[in-house]
Amino acid sequence: VGCGAHGLVYPVNASGFSTLTDEERLRGARIVVEQNAGRIPVVVGVAGLCAEHAAMFSREAKGMGGDAVIAMTPYVNKLRDEELIVDYYRAIADAAELPVFIQNHGVGSELSVGTMVRILREVEHVEYIKEETMPATHKLSQVLREAGDDLKGVFGGAGGRFLLLEHPRGVAGQMPGCHITDVVVRLWNALEAGELAEAKRIFGMMGPIFAIEVQYPGVIYKEVLCMRGVTQSARARHIPDSLDEEDRRALKEIMDDLEPLLMWRG
């Protein structure tokens, strides 16, 4: 919130939701809602192993005061049948009675534009998409064309790596990991203000952290949060400590270069 974010999302892929127990997921989400104290919208991650599992999380999200929910399709036994996919999102929407984001990500089943448009049209409360399958830019444009008024907005992912390309196509927002939220906020604000040269300058400064993130998925988020004083340790469940001394030197240099863009300092 202190970094200028317009909303909070927890728990999803960057949060390592799939390594948490159900109780841990719910406890973490409640803490986020309580600490936010109504300042900005909170979107609660409710992806489940099946429709019933996701519906349980959705009911809890509503009860704790979440403003919306977001879900990929099941991420262990992936759904292939479109009817089952529609039913999955209907179970979430019926349980939450809140705005629903479809998170289109390869960890779940990769959804076609046609399937997403059908869900938007047939399932009440499903109003938004977070698009993270490739090519994200083409899917963004296509779903905006085909969904019409059934779609309130498409958000980008991938940590903001495609934001310069997504913004001219009409993306409604960006949902990155939280380790450099303030930098992504500066990039978004520059784009919204029409300051393209400034946006490109900021994006250029972000290039090195994008490069190291791709090599160590999930690891860099935790390392940076620890470096910035948000957490006391970078250890994470099911993620090995894969950085060597040169990686750590490079990451420190990257963060030193980003220092002028940081809004929050622990």
PDB file of C-alpha atoms in Angstrom:
ATOM      1  CA  VAL A   1       0.000   0.000   0.000  1.00  0.00           C
ATOM      2  CA  GLY A   2       2.866   2.332   0.826  1.00  0.00           C
ATOM      3  CA  CYS A   3       4.283   1.708  -2.638  1.00  0.00           C
ATOM      4  CA  GLY A   4       1.193   3.165  -4.288  1.00  0.00           C
ATOM      5  CA  ALA A   5      -0.457  -0.080  -5.376  1.00  0.00           C
ATOM      6  CA  HIS A   6      -4.077   0.233  -6.454  1.00  0.00           C
ATOM      7  CA  GLY A   7      -5.018  -3.204  -5.091  1.00  0.00           C
ATOM      8  CA  LEU A   8      -3.729  -6.329  -3.343  1.00  0.00           C
ATOM      9  CA  VAL A   9      -3.896  -9.952  -4.539  1.00  0.00           C
ATOM     10  CA  TYR A  10      -3.197 -12.950  -2.288  1.00  0.00           C
ATOM     11  CA  PRO A  11      -2.445 -15.846  -2.541  1.00  0.00           C
ATOM     12  CA  VAL A  12      -1.604 -16.715  -6.152  1.00  0.00           C
ATOM     13  CA  ASN A  13       1.443 -18.051  -8.000  1.00  0.00           C
ATOM     14  CA  ALA A  14       3.991 -15.457  -6.867  1.00  0.00           C
ATOM     15  CA  SER A  15       2.810 -16.103  -3.297  1.00  0.00           C
ATOM     16  CA  GLY A  16       3.535 -19.832  -3.624  1.00  0.00           C
ATOM     17  CA  PHE A  17      -0.102 -20.681  -2.860  1.00  0.00           C
ATOM     18  CA  SER A  18       0.274 -24.302  -3.967  1.00  0.00           C
ATOM     19  CA  THR A  19       2.870 -24.963  -1.229  1.00  0.00           C
ATOM     20  CA  LEU A  20       0.500 -23.822   1.533  1.00  0.00           C
ATOM     21  CA  THR A  21      -2.077 -25.807   3.442  1.00  0.00           C
ATOM     22  CA  ASP A  22      -5.692 -24.687   3.170  1.00  0.00           C
ATOM     23  CA  GLU A  23      -5.515 -23.250   6.687  1.00  0.00           C
ATOM     24  CA  GLU A  24      -2.327 -21.324   5.866  1.00  0.00           C
ATOM     25  CA  ARG A  25      -3.887 -19.872   2.728  1.00  0.00           C
ATOM     26  CA  LEU A  26      -6.935 -18.672   4.621  1.00  0.00           C
ATOM     27  CA  ARG A  27      -4.940 -17.317   7.558  1.00  0.00           C
ATOM     28  CA  GLY A  28      -2.660 -15.374   5.212  1.00  0.00           C
ATOM     29  CA  ALA A  29      -5.596 -13.948   3.278  1.00  0.00           C
ATOM     30  CA  ARG A  30      -7.299 -12.837   6.496  1.00  0.00           C
ATOM     31  CA  ILE A  31      -4.128 -11.059   7.596  1.00  0.00           C
ATOM     32  CA  VAL A  32      -3.930  -9.226   4.265  1.00  0.00           C
ATOM     33  CA  VAL A  33      -7.570  -8.121   4.512  1.00  0.00           C
ATOM     34  CA  GLU A  34      -7.177  -7.041   8.147  1.00  0.00           C
ATOM     35  CA  GLN A  35      -3.923  -5.141   7.632  1.00  0.00           C
ATOM     36  CA  ASN A  36      -5.264  -3.419   4.530  1.00  0.00           C
ATOM     37  CA  ALA A  37      -8.228  -2.173   6.584  1.00  0.00           C
ATOM     38  CA  GLY A  38     -10.269  -1.196   3.549  1.00  0.00           C
ATOM     39  CA  ARG A  39      -7.699   1.167   2.049  1.00  0.00           C
ATOM     40  CA  ILE A  40      -7.558  -0.489  -1.385  1.00  0.00           C
ATOM     41  CA  PRO A  41      -9.378  -3.494  -2.925  1.00  0.00           C
ATOM     42  CA  VAL A  42      -8.206  -6.982  -1.936  1.00  0.00           C
ATOM     43  CA  VAL A  43      -8.558  -9.819  -4.455  1.00  0.00           C
ATOM     44  CA  VAL A  44      -8.378 -13.226  -2.762  1.00  0.00           C
ATOM     45  CA  GLY A  45      -6.898 -16.210  -4.592  1.00  0.00           C
ATOM     46  CA  VAL A  46      -9.341 -19.128  -4.531  1.00  0.00           C
ATOM     47  CA  ALA A  47      -7.968 -21.608  -7.086  1.00  0.00           C
ATOM     48  CA  GLY A  48      -8.693 -25.150  -5.970  1.00  0.00           C
ATOM     49  CA  LEU A  49      -8.109 -28.787  -6.808  1.00  0.00           C
ATOM     50  CA  CYS A  50     -11.751 -29.071  -7.875  1.00  0.00           C
ATOM     51  CA  ALA A  51     -14.911 -26.963  -7.982  1.00  0.00           C
ATOM     52  CA  GLU A  52     -15.869 -27.841  -4.405  1.00  0.00           C
ATOM     53  CA  HIS A  53     -12.406 -26.923  -3.100  1.00  0.00           C
ATOM     54  CA  ALA A  54     -12.431 -23.570  -4.908  1.00  0.00           C
ATOM     55  CA  ALA A  55     -15.987 -22.868  -3.725  1.00  0.00           C
ATOM     56  CA  MET A  56     -14.881 -23.372  -0.120  1.00  0.00           C
ATOM     57  CA  PHE A  57     -12.122 -20.782  -0.543  1.00  0.00           C
ATOM     58  CA  SER A  58     -14.621 -18.469  -2.249  1.00  0.00           C
ATOM     59  CA  ARG A  59     -17.089 -18.621   0.638  1.00  0.00           C
ATOM     60  CA  GLU A  60     -14.259 -17.874   3.052  1.00  0.00           C
ATOM     61  CA  ALA A  61     -13.072 -14.961   0.883  1.00  0.00           C
ATOM     62  CA  LYS A  62     -16.518 -13.404   1.049  1.00  0.00           C
ATOM     63  CA  GLY A  63     -16.754 -13.943   4.796  1.00  0.00           C
ATOM     64  CA  MET A  64     -13.390 -12.329   5.545  1.00  0.00           C
ATOM     65  CA  GLY A  65     -14.267  -9.180   3.596  1.00  0.00           C
ATOM     66  CA  GLY A  66     -12.480  -9.716   0.299  1.00  0.00           C
ATOM     67  CA  ASP A  67     -13.508  -7.407  -2.530  1.00  0.00           C
ATOM     68  CA  ALA A  68     -13.083  -9.936  -5.361  1.00  0.00           C
ATOM     69  CA  VAL A  69     -11.667 -13.403  -6.046  1.00  0.00           C
ATOM     70  CA  ILE A  70      -9.266 -14.777  -8.635  1.00  0.00           C
ATOM     71  CA  ALA A  71      -8.751 -18.374  -9.762  1.00  0.00           C
ATOM     72  CA  MET A  72      -6.914 -20.494 -12.264  1.00  0.00           C
ATOM     73  CA  THR A  73      -8.520 -23.753 -13.282  1.00  0.00           C
ATOM     74  CA  PRO A  74      -7.501 -26.824 -11.199  1.00  0.00           C
ATOM     75  CA  TYR A  75      -3.716 -27.213 -11.246  1.00  0.00           C
ATOM     76  CA  VAL A  76      -3.243 -30.929 -10.449  1.00  0.00           C
ATOM     77  CA  ASN A  77      -5.897 -32.836 -12.401  1.00  0.00           C
ATOM     78  CA  LYS A  78      -6.326 -30.313 -15.193  1.00  0.00           C
ATOM     79  CA  LEU A  79      -9.727 -29.843 -16.783  1.00  0.00           C
ATOM     80  CA  ARG A  80     -10.042 -30.383 -20.535  1.00  0.00           C
ATOM     81  CA  ASP A  81     -13.813 -30.423 -20.941  1.00  0.00           C
ATOM     82  CA  GLU A  82     -15.255 -26.947 -21.469  1.00  0.00           C
ATOM     83  CA  GLU A  83     -18.455 -27.756 -19.580  1.00  0.00           C
ATOM     84  CA  LEU A  84     -16.444 -28.699 -16.494  1.00  0.00           C
ATOM     85  CA  ILE A  85     -14.422 -25.484 -16.776  1.00  0.00           C
ATOM     86  CA  VAL A  86     -17.602 -23.391 -16.961  1.00  0.00           C
ATOM     87  CA  ASP A  87     -19.044 -25.306 -13.996  1.00  0.00           C
ATOM     88  CA  TYR A  88     -15.839 -24.675 -12.012  1.00  0.00           C
ATOM     89  CA  TYR A  89     -16.129 -20.906 -12.423  1.00  0.00           C
ATOM     90  CA  ARG A  90     -19.865 -21.037 -11.747  1.00  0.00           C
ATOM     91  CA  ALA A  91     -19.186 -22.769  -8.422  1.00  0.00           C
ATOM     92  CA  ILE A  92     -16.693 -20.040  -7.512  1.00  0.00           C
ATOM     93  CA  ALA A  93     -19.026 -17.214  -8.514  1.00  0.00           C
ATOM     94  CA  ASP A  94     -22.039 -18.689  -6.727  1.00  0.00           C
ATOM     95  CA  ALA A  95     -20.049 -19.163  -3.519  1.00  0.00           C
ATOM     96  CA  ALA A  96     -18.289 -15.797  -3.514  1.00  0.00           C
ATOM     97  CA  GLU A  97     -21.002 -13.512  -4.883  1.00  0.00           C
ATOM     98  CA  LEU A  98     -18.113 -11.124  -5.612  1.00  0.00           C
ATOM     99  CA  PRO A  99     -16.420 -10.042  -8.851  1.00  0.00           C
ATOM    100  CA  VAL A 100     -14.412 -12.974 -10.250  1.00  0.00           C
ATOM    101  CA  PHE A 101     -11.130 -12.869 -12.181  1.00  0.00           C
ATOM    102  CA  ILE A 102     -10.304 -15.716 -14.565  1.00  0.00           C
ATOM    103  CA  GLN A 103      -6.551 -16.275 -14.237  1.00  0.00           C
ATOM    104  CA  ASN A 104      -5.442 -17.800 -17.527  1.00  0.00           C
ATOM    105  CA  HIS A 105      -2.105 -19.426 -16.700  1.00  0.00           C
ATOM    106  CA  GLY A 106      -0.315 -22.564 -17.843  1.00  0.00           C
ATOM    107  CA  VAL A 107      -0.132 -23.934 -14.297  1.00  0.00           C
ATOM    108  CA  GLY A 108      -3.841 -24.599 -14.761  1.00  0.00           C
ATOM    109  CA  SER A 109      -5.522 -25.402 -18.078  1.00  0.00           C
ATOM    110  CA  GLU A 110      -4.722 -22.887 -20.805  1.00  0.00           C
ATOM    111  CA  LEU A 111      -8.076 -21.418 -21.804  1.00  0.00           C
ATOM    112  CA  SER A 112      -8.972 -20.305 -25.303  1.00  0.00           C
ATOM    113  CA  VAL A 113     -10.448 -16.876 -25.891  1.00  0.00           C
ATOM    114  CA  GLY A 114     -13.705 -18.583 -26.890  1.00  0.00           C
ATOM    115  CA  THR A 115     -13.930 -20.435 -23.583  1.00  0.00           C
ATOM    116  CA  MET A 116     -13.227 -17.296 -21.567  1.00  0.00           C
ATOM    117  CA  VAL A 117     -15.832 -15.313 -23.497  1.00  0.00           C
ATOM    118  CA  ARG A 118     -18.385 -18.061 -22.843  1.00  0.00           C
ATOM    119  CA  ILE A 119     -17.657 -17.968 -19.095  1.00  0.00           C
ATOM    120  CA  LEU A 120     -17.958 -14.173 -19.051  1.00  0.00           C
ATOM    121  CA  ARG A 121     -21.338 -14.360 -20.792  1.00  0.00           C
ATOM    122  CA  GLU A 122     -22.845 -17.297 -18.933  1.00  0.00           C
ATOM    123  CA  VAL A 123     -21.583 -16.939 -15.363  1.00  0.00           C
ATOM    124  CA  GLU A 124     -22.770 -14.022 -13.256  1.00  0.00           C
ATOM    125  CA  HIS A 125     -20.012 -12.166 -11.378  1.00  0.00           C
ATOM    126  CA  VAL A 126     -17.194 -13.303 -13.713  1.00  0.00           C
ATOM    127  CA  GLU A 127     -16.063  -9.910 -14.970  1.00  0.00           C
ATOM    128  CA  TYR A 128     -12.258  -9.793 -15.301  1.00  0.00           C
ATOM    129  CA  ILE A 129      -9.352 -11.748 -16.780  1.00  0.00           C
ATOM    130  CA  LYS A 130      -5.695 -11.986 -15.828  1.00  0.00           C
ATOM    131  CA  GLU A 131      -4.017 -13.152 -19.034  1.00  0.00           C
ATOM    132  CA  GLU A 132      -0.664 -14.949 -18.710  1.00  0.00           C
ATOM    133  CA  THR A 133      -0.571 -17.376 -21.634  1.00  0.00           C
ATOM    134  CA  MET A 134       1.391 -16.659 -24.780  1.00  0.00           C
ATOM    135  CA  PRO A 135       1.077 -14.583 -26.838  1.00  0.00           C
ATOM    136  CA  ALA A 136      -0.567 -12.564 -24.078  1.00  0.00           C
ATOM    137  CA  THR A 137      -0.812  -9.435 -26.205  1.00  0.00           C
ATOM    138  CA  HIS A 138      -2.798 -11.154 -28.969  1.00  0.00           C
ATOM    139  CA  LYS A 139      -5.164 -12.797 -26.489  1.00  0.00           C
ATOM    140  CA  LEU A 140      -5.642  -9.461 -24.749  1.00  0.00           C
ATOM    141  CA  SER A 141      -6.727  -7.777 -27.967  1.00  0.00           C
ATOM    142  CA  GLN A 142      -8.897 -10.685 -29.100  1.00  0.00           C
ATOM    143  CA  VAL A 143     -10.810 -11.079 -25.849  1.00  0.00           C
ATOM    144  CA  LEU A 144     -11.434  -7.331 -25.624  1.00  0.00           C
ATOM    145  CA  ARG A 145     -12.893  -7.438 -29.151  1.00  0.00           C
ATOM    146  CA  GLU A 146     -15.067 -10.489 -28.595  1.00  0.00           C
ATOM    147  CA  ALA A 147     -16.295 -10.130 -25.009  1.00  0.00           C
ATOM    148  CA  GLY A 148     -17.788  -6.652 -25.282  1.00  0.00           C
ATOM    149  CA  ASP A 149     -19.612  -5.354 -22.216  1.00  0.00           C
ATOM    150  CA  ASP A 150     -19.402  -8.737 -20.460  1.00  0.00           C
ATOM    151  CA  LEU A 151     -15.741  -7.972 -19.713  1.00  0.00           C
ATOM    152  CA  LYS A 152     -14.781  -5.122 -17.365  1.00  0.00           C
ATOM    153  CA  GLY A 153     -11.031  -5.439 -17.854  1.00  0.00           C
ATOM    154  CA  VAL A 154      -7.990  -7.580 -18.639  1.00  0.00           C
ATOM    155  CA  PHE A 155      -4.951  -7.474 -16.363  1.00  0.00           C
ATOM    156  CA  GLY A 156      -1.423  -8.482 -17.319  1.00  0.00           C
ATOM    157  CA  GLY A 157       0.964 -10.690 -15.392  1.00  0.00           C
ATOM    158  CA  ALA A 158       4.512 -12.007 -15.868  1.00  0.00           C
ATOM    159  CA  GLY A 159       5.849  -9.392 -13.444  1.00  0.00           C
ATOM    160  CA  GLY A 160       5.234  -6.545 -15.868  1.00  0.00           C
ATOM    161  CA  ARG A 161       7.583  -7.824 -18.575  1.00  0.00           C
ATOM    162  CA  PHE A 162       5.004  -7.185 -21.317  1.00  0.00           C
ATOM    163  CA  LEU A 163       3.424  -4.004 -19.960  1.00  0.00           C
ATOM    164  CA  LEU A 164       4.889  -1.705 -22.618  1.00  0.00           C
ATOM    165  CA  LEU A 165       3.198  -3.890 -25.248  1.00  0.00           C
ATOM    166  CA  GLU A 166      -0.020  -4.516 -23.316  1.00  0.00           C
ATOM    167  CA  HIS A 167      -0.814  -0.922 -22.395  1.00  0.00           C
ATOM    168  CA  PRO A 168      -1.476   0.352 -25.953  1.00  0.00           C
ATOM    169  CA  ARG A 169      -3.818  -2.632 -26.463  1.00  0.00           C
ATOM    170  CA  GLY A 170      -6.052  -1.561 -23.580  1.00  0.00           C
ATOM    171  CA  VAL A 171      -4.877  -3.560 -20.564  1.00  0.00           C
ATOM    172  CA  ALA A 172      -6.730  -2.482 -17.407  1.00  0.00           C
ATOM    173  CA  GLY A 173      -3.899  -3.107 -14.982  1.00  0.00           C
ATOM    174  CA  GLN A 174      -0.934  -5.244 -13.984  1.00  0.00           C
ATOM    175  CA  MET A 175      -0.671  -7.896 -11.256  1.00  0.00           C
ATOM    176  CA  PRO A 176       3.057  -8.489 -10.589  1.00  0.00           C
ATOM    177  CA  GLY A 177       4.884 -10.008  -7.640  1.00  0.00           C
ATOM    178  CA  CYS A 178       5.165  -7.571  -4.733  1.00  0.00           C
ATOM    179  CA  HIS A 179       8.963  -7.315  -4.453  1.00  0.00           C
ATOM    180  CA  ILE A 180       9.283  -4.169  -6.629  1.00  0.00           C
ATOM    181  CA  THR A 181       5.684  -2.959  -6.541  1.00  0.00           C
ATOM    182  CA  ASP A 182       6.823   0.656  -6.315  1.00  0.00           C
ATOM    183  CA  VAL A 183       8.829   0.374  -9.543  1.00  0.00           C
ATOM    184  CA  VAL A 184       5.917  -1.210 -11.428  1.00  0.00           C
ATOM    185  CA  VAL A 185       3.627   1.526 -10.060  1.00  0.00           C
ATOM    186  CA  ARG A 186       5.971   4.180 -11.468  1.00  0.00           C
ATOM    187  CA  LEU A 187       5.942   2.395 -14.841  1.00  0.00           C
ATOM    188  CA  TRP A 188       2.139   2.144 -14.847  1.00  0.00           C
ATOM    189  CA  ASN A 189       1.670   5.760 -13.803  1.00  0.00           C
ATOM    190  CA  ALA A 190       3.997   6.972 -16.553  1.00  0.00           C
ATOM    191  CA  LEU A 191       2.062   4.988 -19.161  1.00  0.00           C
ATOM    192  CA  GLU A 192      -1.281   6.259 -17.873  1.00  0.00           C
ATOM    193  CA  ALA A 193       0.023   9.839 -18.012  1.00  0.00           C
ATOM    194  CA  GLY A 194       1.141   9.382 -21.620  1.00  0.00           C
ATOM    195  CA  GLU A 195       4.794   9.841 -20.635  1.00  0.00           C
ATOM    196  CA  LEU A 196       6.140   7.186 -22.993  1.00  0.00           C
ATOM    197  CA  ALA A 197       9.779   8.286 -22.823  1.00  0.00           C
ATOM    198  CA  GLU A 198       9.709   8.062 -19.022  1.00  0.00           C
ATOM    199  CA  ALA A 199       7.956   4.684 -19.180  1.00  0.00           C
ATOM    200  CA  LYS A 200      10.643   3.358 -21.515  1.00  0.00           C
ATOM    201  CA  ARG A 201      13.369   4.680 -19.219  1.00  0.00           C
ATOM    202  CA  ILE A 202      11.858   2.906 -16.217  1.00  0.00           C
ATOM    203  CA  PHE A 203      11.278  -0.275 -18.213  1.00  0.00           C
ATOM    204  CA  GLY A 204      14.917  -0.222 -19.321  1.00  0.00           C
ATOM    205  CA  MET A 205      16.036  -0.034 -15.701  1.00  0.00           C
ATOM    206  CA  MET A 206      13.860  -3.071 -14.931  1.00  0.00           C
ATOM    207  CA  GLY A 207      15.442  -5.214 -17.651  1.00  0.00           C
ATOM    208  CA  PRO A 208      18.166  -6.771 -15.463  1.00  0.00           C
ATOM    209  CA  ILE A 209      15.733  -7.899 -12.760  1.00  0.00           C
ATOM    210  CA  PHE A 210      13.447  -9.406 -15.409  1.00  0.00           C
ATOM    211  CA  ALA A 211      16.452 -11.367 -16.718  1.00  0.00           C
ATOM    212  CA  ILE A 212      17.401 -12.847 -13.358  1.00  0.00           C
ATOM    213  CA  GLU A 213      13.764 -13.575 -12.412  1.00  0.00           C
ATOM    214  CA  VAL A 214      13.314 -15.755 -15.500  1.00  0.00           C
ATOM    215  CA  GLN A 215      16.321 -17.880 -14.534  1.00  0.00           C
ATOM    216  CA  TYR A 216      15.189 -18.449 -10.936  1.00  0.00           C
ATOM    217  CA  PRO A 217      11.369 -18.537 -10.854  1.00  0.00           C
ATOM    218  CA  GLY A 218      10.015 -17.683  -7.431  1.00  0.00           C
ATOM    219  CA  VAL A 219      13.453 -17.325  -5.840  1.00  0.00           C
ATOM    220  CA  ILE A 220      14.132 -13.685  -6.693  1.00  0.00           C
ATOM    221  CA  TYR A 221      10.834 -12.453  -5.227  1.00  0.00           C
ATOM    222  CA  LYS A 222      11.807 -13.831  -1.819  1.00  0.00           C
ATOM    223  CA  GLU A 223      15.413 -12.640  -2.036  1.00  0.00           C
ATOM    224  CA  VAL A 224      14.403  -9.077  -2.864  1.00  0.00           C
ATOM    225  CA  LEU A 225      11.748  -8.943  -0.138  1.00  0.00           C
ATOM    226  CA  CYS A 226      14.408 -10.005   2.359  1.00  0.00           C
ATOM    227  CA  MET A 227      16.939  -7.500   0.981  1.00  0.00           C
ATOM    228  CA  ARG A 228      14.362  -4.720   1.341  1.00  0.00           C
ATOM    229  CA  GLY A 229      13.583  -5.591   4.954  1.00  0.00           C
ATOM    230  CA  VAL A 230      10.058  -6.856   4.346  1.00  0.00           C
ATOM    231  CA  THR A 231      10.897 -10.382   5.537  1.00  0.00           C
ATOM    232  CA  GLN A 232      13.612 -11.741   7.801  1.00  0.00           C
ATOM    233  CA  SER A 233      14.438 -14.722   5.592  1.00  0.00           C
ATOM    234  CA  ALA A 234      14.327 -15.630   1.905  1.00  0.00           C
ATOM    235  CA  ARG A 235      13.662 -19.297   2.646  1.00  0.00           C
ATOM    236  CA  ALA A 236      10.512 -20.683   1.044  1.00  0.00           C
ATOM    237  CA  ARG A 237       8.844 -24.074   1.097  1.00  0.00           C
ATOM    238  CA  HIS A 238       9.724 -26.307  -1.879  1.00  0.00           C
ATOM    239  CA  ILE A 239      12.038 -23.648  -3.395  1.00  0.00           C
ATOM    240  CA  PRO A 240      15.753 -24.530  -3.091  1.00  0.00           C
ATOM    241  CA  ASP A 241      18.378 -21.876  -2.378  1.00  0.00           C
ATOM    242  CA  SER A 242      19.703 -21.894  -5.950  1.00  0.00           C
ATOM    243  CA  LEU A 243      21.586 -18.581  -6.026  1.00  0.00           C
ATOM    244  CA  ASP A 244      25.375 -18.612  -5.932  1.00  0.00           C
ATOM    245  CA  GLU A 245      27.724 -15.833  -4.832  1.00  0.00           C
ATOM    246  CA  GLU A 246      27.805 -14.231  -8.278  1.00  0.00           C
ATOM    247  CA  ASP A 247      23.992 -14.245  -8.481  1.00  0.00           C
ATOM    248  CA  ARG A 248      23.780 -12.459  -5.138  1.00  0.00           C
ATOM    249  CA  ARG A 249      26.359  -9.887  -6.206  1.00  0.00           C
ATOM    250  CA  ALA A 250      24.438  -9.276  -9.431  1.00  0.00           C
ATOM    251  CA  LEU A 251      21.107  -8.996  -7.604  1.00  0.00           C
ATOM    252  CA  LYS A 252      22.518  -6.447  -5.152  1.00  0.00           C
ATOM    253  CA  GLU A 253      23.838  -4.399  -8.068  1.00  0.00           C
ATOM    254  CA  ILE A 254      20.445  -4.591  -9.790  1.00  0.00           C
ATOM    255  CA  MET A 255      18.656  -3.374  -6.667  1.00  0.00           C
ATOM    256  CA  ASP A 256      21.213  -0.603  -6.144  1.00  0.00           C
ATOM    257  CA  ASP A 257      20.464   0.607  -9.679  1.00  0.00           C
ATOM    258  CA  LEU A 258      16.707   0.531  -8.954  1.00  0.00           C
ATOM    259  CA  GLU A 259      17.117   2.462  -5.687  1.00  0.00           C
ATOM    260  CA  PRO A 260      16.089   5.849  -7.185  1.00  0.00           C
ATOM    261  CA  LEU A 261      12.739   4.328  -8.207  1.00  0.00           C
ATOM    262  CA  LEU A 262      11.878   2.830  -4.813  1.00  0.00           C
ATOM    263  CA  MET A 263       9.132   4.511  -2.773  1.00  0.00           C
ATOM    264  CA  TRP A 264       9.252   2.267   0.318  1.00  0.00           C
ATOM    265  CA  ARG A 265      12.359   1.600   2.371  1.00  0.00           C
ATOM    266  CA  GLY A 266      12.306  -0.729   5.346  1.00  0.00           C
TER     267      GLY A 266
END
